[in-house]
Short mmCIF file of C-alpha atoms and ligand atoms in Angstrom, two decimals:
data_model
loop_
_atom_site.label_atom_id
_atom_site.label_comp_id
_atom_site.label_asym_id
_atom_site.label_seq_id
_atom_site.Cartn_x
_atom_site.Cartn_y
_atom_site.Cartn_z
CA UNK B 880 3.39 -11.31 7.52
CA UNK B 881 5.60 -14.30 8.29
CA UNK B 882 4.55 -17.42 9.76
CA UNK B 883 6.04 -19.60 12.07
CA UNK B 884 8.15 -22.92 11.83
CA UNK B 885 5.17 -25.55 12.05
CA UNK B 886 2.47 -23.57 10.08
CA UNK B 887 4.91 -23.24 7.01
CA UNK B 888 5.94 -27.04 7.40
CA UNK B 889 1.76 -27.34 7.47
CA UNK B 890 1.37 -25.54 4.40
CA UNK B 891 4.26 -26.84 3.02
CA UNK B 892 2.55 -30.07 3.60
CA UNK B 893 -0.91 -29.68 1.90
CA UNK B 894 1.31 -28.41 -1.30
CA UNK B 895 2.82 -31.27 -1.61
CA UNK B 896 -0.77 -33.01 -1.42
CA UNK B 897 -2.01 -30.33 -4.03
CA UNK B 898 1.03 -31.27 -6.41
CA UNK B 899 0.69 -35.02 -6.24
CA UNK B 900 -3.14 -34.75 -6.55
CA UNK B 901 -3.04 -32.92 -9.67
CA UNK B 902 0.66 -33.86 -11.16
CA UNK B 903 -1.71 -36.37 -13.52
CA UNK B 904 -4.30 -34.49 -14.13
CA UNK B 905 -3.28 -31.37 -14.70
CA UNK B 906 0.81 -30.81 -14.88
CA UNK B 907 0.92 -33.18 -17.90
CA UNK B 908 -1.23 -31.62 -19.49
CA UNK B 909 0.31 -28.09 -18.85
CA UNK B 910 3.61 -29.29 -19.32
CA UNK B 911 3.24 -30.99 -22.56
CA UNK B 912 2.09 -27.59 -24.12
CA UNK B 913 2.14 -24.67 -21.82
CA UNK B 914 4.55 -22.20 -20.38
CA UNK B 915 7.23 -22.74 -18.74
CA UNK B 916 6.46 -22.76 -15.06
CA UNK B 917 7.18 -23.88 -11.60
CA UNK B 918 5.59 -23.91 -7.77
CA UNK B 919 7.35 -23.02 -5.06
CA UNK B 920 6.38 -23.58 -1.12
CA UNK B 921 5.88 -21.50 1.63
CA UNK B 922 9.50 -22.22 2.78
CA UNK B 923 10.80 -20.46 -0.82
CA UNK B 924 11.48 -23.74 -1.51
CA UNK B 925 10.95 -24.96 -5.52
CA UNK B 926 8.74 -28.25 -5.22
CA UNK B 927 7.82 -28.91 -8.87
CA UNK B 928 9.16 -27.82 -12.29
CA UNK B 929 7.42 -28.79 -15.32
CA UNK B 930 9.33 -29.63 -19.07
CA UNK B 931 9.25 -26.41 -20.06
CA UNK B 932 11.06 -24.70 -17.34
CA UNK B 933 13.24 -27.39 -17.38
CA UNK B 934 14.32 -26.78 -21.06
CA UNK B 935 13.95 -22.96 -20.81
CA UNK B 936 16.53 -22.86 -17.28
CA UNK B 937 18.91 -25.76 -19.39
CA UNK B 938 19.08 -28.00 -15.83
CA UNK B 939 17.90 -31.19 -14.83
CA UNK B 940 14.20 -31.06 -12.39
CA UNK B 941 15.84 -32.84 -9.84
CA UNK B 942 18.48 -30.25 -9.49
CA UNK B 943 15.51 -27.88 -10.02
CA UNK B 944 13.60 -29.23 -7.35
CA UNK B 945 16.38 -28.94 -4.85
CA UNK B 946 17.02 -25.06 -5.31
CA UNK B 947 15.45 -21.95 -3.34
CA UNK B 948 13.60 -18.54 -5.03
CA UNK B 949 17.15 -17.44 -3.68
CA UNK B 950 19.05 -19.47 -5.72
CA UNK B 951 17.14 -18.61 -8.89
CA UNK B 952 16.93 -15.11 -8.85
CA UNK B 953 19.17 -11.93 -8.33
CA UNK B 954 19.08 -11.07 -4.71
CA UNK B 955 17.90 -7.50 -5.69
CA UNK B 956 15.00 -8.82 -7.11
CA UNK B 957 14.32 -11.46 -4.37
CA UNK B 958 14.30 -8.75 -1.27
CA UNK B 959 11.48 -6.51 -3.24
CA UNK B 960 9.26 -9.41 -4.22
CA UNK B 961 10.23 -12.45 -1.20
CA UNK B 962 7.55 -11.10 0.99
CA UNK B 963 4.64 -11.62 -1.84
CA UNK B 964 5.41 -15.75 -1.75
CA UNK B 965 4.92 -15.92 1.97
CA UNK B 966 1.74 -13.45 2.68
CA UNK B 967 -1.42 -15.26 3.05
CA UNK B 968 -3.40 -12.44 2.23
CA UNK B 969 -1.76 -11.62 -1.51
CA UNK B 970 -4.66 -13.06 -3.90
CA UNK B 971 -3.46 -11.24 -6.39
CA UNK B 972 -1.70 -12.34 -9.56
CA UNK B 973 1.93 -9.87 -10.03
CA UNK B 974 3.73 -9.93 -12.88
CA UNK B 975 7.66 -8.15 -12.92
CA UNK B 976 10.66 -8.44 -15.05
CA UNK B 977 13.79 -10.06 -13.39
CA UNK B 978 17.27 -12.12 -13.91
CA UNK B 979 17.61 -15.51 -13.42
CA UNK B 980 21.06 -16.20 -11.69
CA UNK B 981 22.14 -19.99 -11.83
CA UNK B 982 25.00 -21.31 -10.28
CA UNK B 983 25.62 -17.75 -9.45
CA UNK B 984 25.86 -16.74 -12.71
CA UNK B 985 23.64 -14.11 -14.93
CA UNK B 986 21.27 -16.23 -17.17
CA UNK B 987 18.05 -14.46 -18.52
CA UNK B 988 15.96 -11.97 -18.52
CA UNK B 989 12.86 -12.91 -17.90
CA UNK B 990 9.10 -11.71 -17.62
CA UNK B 991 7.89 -13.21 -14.09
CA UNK B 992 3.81 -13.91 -13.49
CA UNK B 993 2.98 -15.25 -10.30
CA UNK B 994 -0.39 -16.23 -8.45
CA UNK B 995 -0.91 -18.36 -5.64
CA UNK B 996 -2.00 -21.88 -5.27
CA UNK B 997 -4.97 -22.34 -2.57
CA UNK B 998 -6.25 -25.08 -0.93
CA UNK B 999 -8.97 -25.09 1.13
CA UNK B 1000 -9.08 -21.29 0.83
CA UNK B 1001 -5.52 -21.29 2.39
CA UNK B 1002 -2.47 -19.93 0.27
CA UNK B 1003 -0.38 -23.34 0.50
CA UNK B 1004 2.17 -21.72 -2.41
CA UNK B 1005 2.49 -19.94 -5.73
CA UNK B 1006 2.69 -20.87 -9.44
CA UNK B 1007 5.79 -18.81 -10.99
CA UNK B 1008 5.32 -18.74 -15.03
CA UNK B 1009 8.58 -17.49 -16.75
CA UNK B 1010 8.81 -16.15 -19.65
CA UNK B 1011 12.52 -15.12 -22.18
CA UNK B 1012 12.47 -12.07 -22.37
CA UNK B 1013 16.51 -11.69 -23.25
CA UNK B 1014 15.83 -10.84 -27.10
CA UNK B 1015 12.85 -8.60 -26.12
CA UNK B 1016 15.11 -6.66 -23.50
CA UNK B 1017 18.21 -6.63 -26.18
CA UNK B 1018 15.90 -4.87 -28.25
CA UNK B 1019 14.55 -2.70 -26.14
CA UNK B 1020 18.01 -1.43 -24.90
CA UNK B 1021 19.34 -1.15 -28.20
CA UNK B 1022 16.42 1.13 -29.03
CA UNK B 1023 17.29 3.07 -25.82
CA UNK B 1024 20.50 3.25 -26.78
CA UNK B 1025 20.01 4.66 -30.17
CA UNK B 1026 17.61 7.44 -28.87
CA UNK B 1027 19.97 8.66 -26.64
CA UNK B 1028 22.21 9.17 -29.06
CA UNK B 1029 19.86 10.72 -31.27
CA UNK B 1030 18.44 13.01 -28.36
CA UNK B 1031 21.79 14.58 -27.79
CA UNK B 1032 22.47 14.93 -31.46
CA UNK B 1033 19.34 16.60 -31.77
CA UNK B 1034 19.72 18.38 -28.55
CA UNK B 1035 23.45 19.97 -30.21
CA UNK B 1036 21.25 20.96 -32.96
CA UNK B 1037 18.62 22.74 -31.59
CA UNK B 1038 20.84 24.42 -29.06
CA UNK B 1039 23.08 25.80 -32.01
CA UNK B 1040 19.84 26.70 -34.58
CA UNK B 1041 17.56 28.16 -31.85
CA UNK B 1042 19.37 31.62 -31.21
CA UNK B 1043 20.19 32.41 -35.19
CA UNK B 1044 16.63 31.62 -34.93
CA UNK B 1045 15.21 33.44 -32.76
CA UNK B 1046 17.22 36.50 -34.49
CA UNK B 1047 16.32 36.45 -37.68
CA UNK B 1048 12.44 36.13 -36.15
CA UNK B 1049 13.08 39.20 -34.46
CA UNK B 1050 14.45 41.03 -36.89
CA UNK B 1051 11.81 40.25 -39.88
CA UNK B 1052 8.98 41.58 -37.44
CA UNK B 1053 11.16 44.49 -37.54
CA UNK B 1054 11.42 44.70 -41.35
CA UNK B 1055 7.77 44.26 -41.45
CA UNK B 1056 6.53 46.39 -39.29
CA UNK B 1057 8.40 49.04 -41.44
CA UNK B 1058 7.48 47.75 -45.00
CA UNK B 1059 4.36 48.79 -46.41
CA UNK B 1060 4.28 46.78 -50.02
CA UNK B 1061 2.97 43.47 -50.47
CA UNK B 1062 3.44 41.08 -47.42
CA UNK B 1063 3.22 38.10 -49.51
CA UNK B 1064 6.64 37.06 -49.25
CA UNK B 1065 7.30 37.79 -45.47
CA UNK B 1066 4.33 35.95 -45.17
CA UNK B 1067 6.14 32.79 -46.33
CA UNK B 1068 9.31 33.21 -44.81
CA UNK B 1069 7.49 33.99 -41.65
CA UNK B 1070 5.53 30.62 -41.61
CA UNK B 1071 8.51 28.65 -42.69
CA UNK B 1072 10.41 30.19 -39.68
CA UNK B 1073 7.85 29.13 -37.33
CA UNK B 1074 7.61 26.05 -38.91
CA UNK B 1075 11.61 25.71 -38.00
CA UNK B 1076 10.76 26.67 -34.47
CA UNK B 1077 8.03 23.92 -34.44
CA UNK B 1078 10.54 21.07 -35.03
CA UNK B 1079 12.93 22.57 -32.72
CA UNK B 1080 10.68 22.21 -29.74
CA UNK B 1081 10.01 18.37 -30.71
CA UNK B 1082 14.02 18.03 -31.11
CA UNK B 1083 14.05 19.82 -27.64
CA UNK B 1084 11.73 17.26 -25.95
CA UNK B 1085 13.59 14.07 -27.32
CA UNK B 1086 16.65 15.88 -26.00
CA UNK B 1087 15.48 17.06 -22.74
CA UNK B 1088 12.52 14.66 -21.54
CA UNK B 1089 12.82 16.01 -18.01
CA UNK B 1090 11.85 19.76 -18.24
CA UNK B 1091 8.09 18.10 -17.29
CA UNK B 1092 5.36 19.92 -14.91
CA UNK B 1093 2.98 17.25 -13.20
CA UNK B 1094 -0.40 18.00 -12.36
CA UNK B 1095 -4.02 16.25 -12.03
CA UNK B 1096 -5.00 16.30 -16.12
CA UNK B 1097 -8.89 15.59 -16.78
CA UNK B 1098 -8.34 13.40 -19.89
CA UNK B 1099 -11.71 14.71 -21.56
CA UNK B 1100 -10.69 18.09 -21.01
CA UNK B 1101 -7.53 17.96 -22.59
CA UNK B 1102 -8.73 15.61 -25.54
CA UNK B 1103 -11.53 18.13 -26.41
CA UNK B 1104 -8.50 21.05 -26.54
CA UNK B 1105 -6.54 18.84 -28.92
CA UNK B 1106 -9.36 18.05 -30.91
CA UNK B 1107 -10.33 21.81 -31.37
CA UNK B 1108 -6.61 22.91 -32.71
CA UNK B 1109 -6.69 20.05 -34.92
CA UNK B 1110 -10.09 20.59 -36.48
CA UNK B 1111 -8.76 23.41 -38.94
CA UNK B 1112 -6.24 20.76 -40.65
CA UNK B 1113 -9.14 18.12 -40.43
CA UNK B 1114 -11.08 20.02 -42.33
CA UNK B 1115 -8.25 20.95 -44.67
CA UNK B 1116 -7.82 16.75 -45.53
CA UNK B 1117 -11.86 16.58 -45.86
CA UNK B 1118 -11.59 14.37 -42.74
CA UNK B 1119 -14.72 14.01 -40.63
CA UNK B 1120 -13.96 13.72 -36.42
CA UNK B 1121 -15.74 11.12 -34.52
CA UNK B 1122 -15.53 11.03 -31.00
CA UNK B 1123 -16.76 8.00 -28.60
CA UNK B 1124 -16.27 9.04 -25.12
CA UNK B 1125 -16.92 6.83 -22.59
CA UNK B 1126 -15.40 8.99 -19.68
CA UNK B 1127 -16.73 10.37 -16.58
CA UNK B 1128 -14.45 12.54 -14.57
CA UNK B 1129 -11.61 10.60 -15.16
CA UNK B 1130 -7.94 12.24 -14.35
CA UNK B 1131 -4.14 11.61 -14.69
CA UNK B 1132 -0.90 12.93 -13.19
CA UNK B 1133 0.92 14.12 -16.28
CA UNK B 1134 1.80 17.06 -17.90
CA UNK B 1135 -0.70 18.95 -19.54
CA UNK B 1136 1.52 20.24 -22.86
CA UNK B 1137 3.68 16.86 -23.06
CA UNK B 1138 -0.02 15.19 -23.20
CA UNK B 1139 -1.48 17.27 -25.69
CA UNK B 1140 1.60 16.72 -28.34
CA UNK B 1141 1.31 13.41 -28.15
CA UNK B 1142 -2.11 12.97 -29.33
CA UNK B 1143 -1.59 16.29 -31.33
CA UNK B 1144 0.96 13.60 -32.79
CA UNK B 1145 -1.25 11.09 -33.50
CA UNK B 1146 -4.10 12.61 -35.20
CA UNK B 1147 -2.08 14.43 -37.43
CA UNK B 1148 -0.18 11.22 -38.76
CA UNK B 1149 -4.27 9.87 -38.73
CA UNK B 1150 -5.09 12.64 -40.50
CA UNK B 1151 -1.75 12.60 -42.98
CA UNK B 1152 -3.03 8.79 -43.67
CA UNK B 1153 -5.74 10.16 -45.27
CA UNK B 1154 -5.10 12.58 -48.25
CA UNK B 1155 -8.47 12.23 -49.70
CA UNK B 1156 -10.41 12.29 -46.67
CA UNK B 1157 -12.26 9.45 -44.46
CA UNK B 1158 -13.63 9.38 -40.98
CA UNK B 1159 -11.28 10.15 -37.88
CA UNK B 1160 -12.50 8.41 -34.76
CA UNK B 1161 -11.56 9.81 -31.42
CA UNK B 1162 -11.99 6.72 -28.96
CA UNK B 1163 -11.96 7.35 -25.10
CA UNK B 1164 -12.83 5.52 -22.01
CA UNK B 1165 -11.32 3.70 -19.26
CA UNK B 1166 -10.41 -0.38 -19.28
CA UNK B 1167 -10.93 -0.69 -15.45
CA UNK B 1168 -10.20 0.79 -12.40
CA UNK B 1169 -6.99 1.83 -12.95
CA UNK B 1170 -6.33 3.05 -16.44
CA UNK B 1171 -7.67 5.65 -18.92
CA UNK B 1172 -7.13 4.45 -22.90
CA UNK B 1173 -7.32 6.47 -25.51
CA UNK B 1174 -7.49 5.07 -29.26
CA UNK B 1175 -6.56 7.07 -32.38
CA UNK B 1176 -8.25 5.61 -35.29
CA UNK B 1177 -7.65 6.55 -38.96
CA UNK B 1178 -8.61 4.92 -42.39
CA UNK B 1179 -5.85 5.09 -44.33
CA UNK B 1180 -3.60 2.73 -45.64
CA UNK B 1181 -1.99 1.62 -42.53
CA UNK B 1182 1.65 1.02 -41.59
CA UNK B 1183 2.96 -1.81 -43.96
CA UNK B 1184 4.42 -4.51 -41.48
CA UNK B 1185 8.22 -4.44 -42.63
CA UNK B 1186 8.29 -1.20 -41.11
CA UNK B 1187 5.87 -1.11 -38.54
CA UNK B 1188 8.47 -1.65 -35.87
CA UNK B 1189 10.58 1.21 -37.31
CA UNK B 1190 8.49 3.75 -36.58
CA UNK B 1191 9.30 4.76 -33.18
CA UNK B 1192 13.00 5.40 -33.97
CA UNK B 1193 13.27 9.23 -33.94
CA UNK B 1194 14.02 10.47 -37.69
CA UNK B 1195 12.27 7.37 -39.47
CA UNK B 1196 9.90 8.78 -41.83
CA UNK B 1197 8.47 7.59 -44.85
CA UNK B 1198 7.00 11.09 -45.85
CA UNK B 1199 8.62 13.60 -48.06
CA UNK B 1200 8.36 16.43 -45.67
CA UNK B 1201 8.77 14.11 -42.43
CA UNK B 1202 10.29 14.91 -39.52
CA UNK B 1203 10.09 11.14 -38.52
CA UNK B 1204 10.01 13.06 -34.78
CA UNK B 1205 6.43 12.47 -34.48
CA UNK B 1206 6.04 8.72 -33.21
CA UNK B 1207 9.19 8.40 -31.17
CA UNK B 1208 8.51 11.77 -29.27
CA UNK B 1209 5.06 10.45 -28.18
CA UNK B 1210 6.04 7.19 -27.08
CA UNK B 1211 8.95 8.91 -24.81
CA UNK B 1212 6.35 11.15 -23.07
CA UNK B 1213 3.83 8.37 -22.65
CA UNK B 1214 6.54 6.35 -21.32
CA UNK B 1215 7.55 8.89 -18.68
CA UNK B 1216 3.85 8.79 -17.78
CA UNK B 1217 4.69 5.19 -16.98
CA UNK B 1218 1.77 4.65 -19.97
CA UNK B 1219 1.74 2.03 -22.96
CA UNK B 1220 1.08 2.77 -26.72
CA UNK B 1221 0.40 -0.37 -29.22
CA UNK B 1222 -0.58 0.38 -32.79
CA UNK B 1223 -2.65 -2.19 -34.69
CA UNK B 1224 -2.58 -1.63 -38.30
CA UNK B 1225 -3.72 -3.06 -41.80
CA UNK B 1226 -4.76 -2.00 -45.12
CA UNK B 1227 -7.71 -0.70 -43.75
CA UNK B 1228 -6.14 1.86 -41.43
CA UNK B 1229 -4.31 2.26 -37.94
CA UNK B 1230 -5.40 2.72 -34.94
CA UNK B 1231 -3.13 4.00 -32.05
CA UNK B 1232 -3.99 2.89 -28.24
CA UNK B 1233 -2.90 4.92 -25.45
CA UNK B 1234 -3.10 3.54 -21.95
CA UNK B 1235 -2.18 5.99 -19.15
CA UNK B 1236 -2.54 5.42 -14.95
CA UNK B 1237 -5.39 6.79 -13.69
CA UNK B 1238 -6.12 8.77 -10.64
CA UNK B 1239 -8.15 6.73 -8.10
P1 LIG S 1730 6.35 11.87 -39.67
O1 LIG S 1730 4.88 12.01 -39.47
O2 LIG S 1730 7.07 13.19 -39.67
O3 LIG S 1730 6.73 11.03 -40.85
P2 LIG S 1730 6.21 10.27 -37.30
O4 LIG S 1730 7.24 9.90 -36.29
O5 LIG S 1730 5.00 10.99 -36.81
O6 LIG S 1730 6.96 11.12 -38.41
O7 LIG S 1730 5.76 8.96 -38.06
C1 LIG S 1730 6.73 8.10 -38.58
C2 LIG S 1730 6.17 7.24 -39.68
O8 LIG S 1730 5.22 6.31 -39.16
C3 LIG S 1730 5.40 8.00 -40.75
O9 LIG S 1730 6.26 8.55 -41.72
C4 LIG S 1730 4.50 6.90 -41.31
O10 LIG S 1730 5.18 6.10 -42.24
C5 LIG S 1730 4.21 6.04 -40.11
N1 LIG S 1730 2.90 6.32 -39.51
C6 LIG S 1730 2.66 6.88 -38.30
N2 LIG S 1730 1.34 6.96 -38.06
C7 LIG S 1730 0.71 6.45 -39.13
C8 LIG S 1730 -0.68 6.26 -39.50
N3 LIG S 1730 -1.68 6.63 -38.68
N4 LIG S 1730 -0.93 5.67 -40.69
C9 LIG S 1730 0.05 5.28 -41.50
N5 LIG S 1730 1.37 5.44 -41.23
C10 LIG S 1730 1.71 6.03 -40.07
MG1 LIG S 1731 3.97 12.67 -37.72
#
């Protein structure tokens, strides 16, 4: 909704009454130690900057003070979120990534937050709080980066080891079938074989994350399924499974088999953390309206911190017989299910929190 000439320059008005009302009460104290922030006016128009923004944009508040959201911002960001500064009705507090573009030139990436100033119960402007997010994105794209590359090594690989593969599977059902002495042996070799297959199919997902099937998911449902193939190996490690549901009905859009490995995943690095056995709690419920979470708990020794933010990189393992496919896998799929994972970890264990959208 846009308004017209005089009721912006009205608006425009009472912000600059709000601003010079609480520049001594409360902008020094924000900008002495805060974030680095600014408002802007109905009109787009930047009408204060505190120190911080200052500093963090390297150019002078008065120069600040003269510029537009336009002038700030790359204009592909601008035409998506421009309409947000101007409705009356947006309450709501947004938060996006975007580029600041100064003198029309690329400056930062930054993390945006956003929530509007009222007065009088009218939406007179908005507080914008920026935050650098250039070494965060860096990072981020350098991980990309390497994962790509590892996905279509990997995918090379599988390609090339799944058909011998599938051969020699074919053929040592034959043999067997046939051979009437002791099966020991074929036993083994069969196991190890699947076992190969196993680690193909992760390789295949880091290669080919698209292959996905999207359906409504009932999050209890599918946790319960997990829970039942993992209770065998549980049992194996002398680990005892407690679950904590606090779901209803709760769904997702995902795919079903992508879902399951990833918490498949999880427990069994839970489980792997703890070779003499301890208590495995299953943690499920929903934070509010809009997402499901899902925390994987285990009481083992935890992830030291030197490595911690290692362990998503496909191949990093610390375990003899390690894939090091395990982490990075899950945290693709959860990402395609436009979900978070954060792992908290100490001495006294790990626990892995999965947040995915909900269904509402
Ligand atoms: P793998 O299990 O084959 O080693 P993953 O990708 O599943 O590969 O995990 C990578 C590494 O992350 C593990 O080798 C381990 O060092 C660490 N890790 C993951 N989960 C846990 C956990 N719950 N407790 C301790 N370390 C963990
Ligand atoms: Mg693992």
């Amino acid at each position: 909704m846009q308004h017209g000439v005089d009721e912006v320059k009205r608006r425009n008005c009472l912000l600059d009454i709000y601003i010079d009302v609480n520049l001594e009460r409360y902008f020094s104290v924000l900008s002495n130690d805060a974030d680095p922030f600014f408002i802007v006016n109905m009109s787009g128009k930047l009408a204060y900057v505190n120190k911080h923004c200052e500093l963090l944009l390297k150019c002078p508040k008065i120069e600040l003070e003269k510029l537009f959201l336009n002038d700030l911002f790359s204009p592909t960001f601008i035409d998506e979120s421009q309409s947000f500064f101007h409705q009356k009705s947006r309450d709501k507090l947004i938060n996006f990534d975007s580029k600041i573009t100064l003198k029309s030139r690329e400056f930062m990436d930054v993390n945006v937050t956003a929530f509007p100033i009222l007065f009088d119960k009218e939406v007179v402007g908005n507080y914008v709080v920026l935050e650098d997010i250039t070494m965060i994105k860096r990072e981020r794209e350098l991980l990309a980066e390497k994962q790509a590359v590892a996905g279509q090594l990997a995918a090379g690989i599988a390609h090339e080891i799944r058909n011998p593969i599938t051969a020699i599977k074919g053929f040592l059902q034959l043999i067997m079938s046939e051979y009437t002495g002791d099966m020991m042996y074929f036993k083994v070799v069969e196991s190890e074989i699947n076992r190969i297959e196993g680690i193909l199919k992760e390789l295949m997902i880091l290669a080919k994350p698209n292959q996905t099937h999207y359906e409504e998911v009932n999050i209890h449902v599918l946790l319960e399924q997990v829970l039942a193939l993992m209770e065998s190996q549980a049992l194996l490690y002398n680990v005892e499974v407690e679950k904590k549901y606090r779901f209803t009905d709760e769904t997702i859009i995902g795919d079903q088999n992508q879902l399951k490995q990833v918490f498949i995943n999880y427990i069994k690095n839970a489980i792997e953390a703890m070779p003499n056995g301890g208590s495995l709690f299953i943690e499920g419920s929903y934070s509010d309206i809009s997402w499901v979470q899902i925390r994987v708990i285990d009481q083992g020794g935890g992830i030291p911190s030197d490595i911690i933010g290692r362990i998503h990189e496909p191949f990093f393992t610390t375990k003899e017989s390690g894939t090091g496919l395990g982490m990075s896998v899950s945290y693709q799929i959860i990402e395609e299910h436009k979900g978070k994972v954060k792992i908290m970890s100490n001495t006294q264990g790990t626990c892995v929190e999965v947040q995915l959208p909900m269904v509402t």
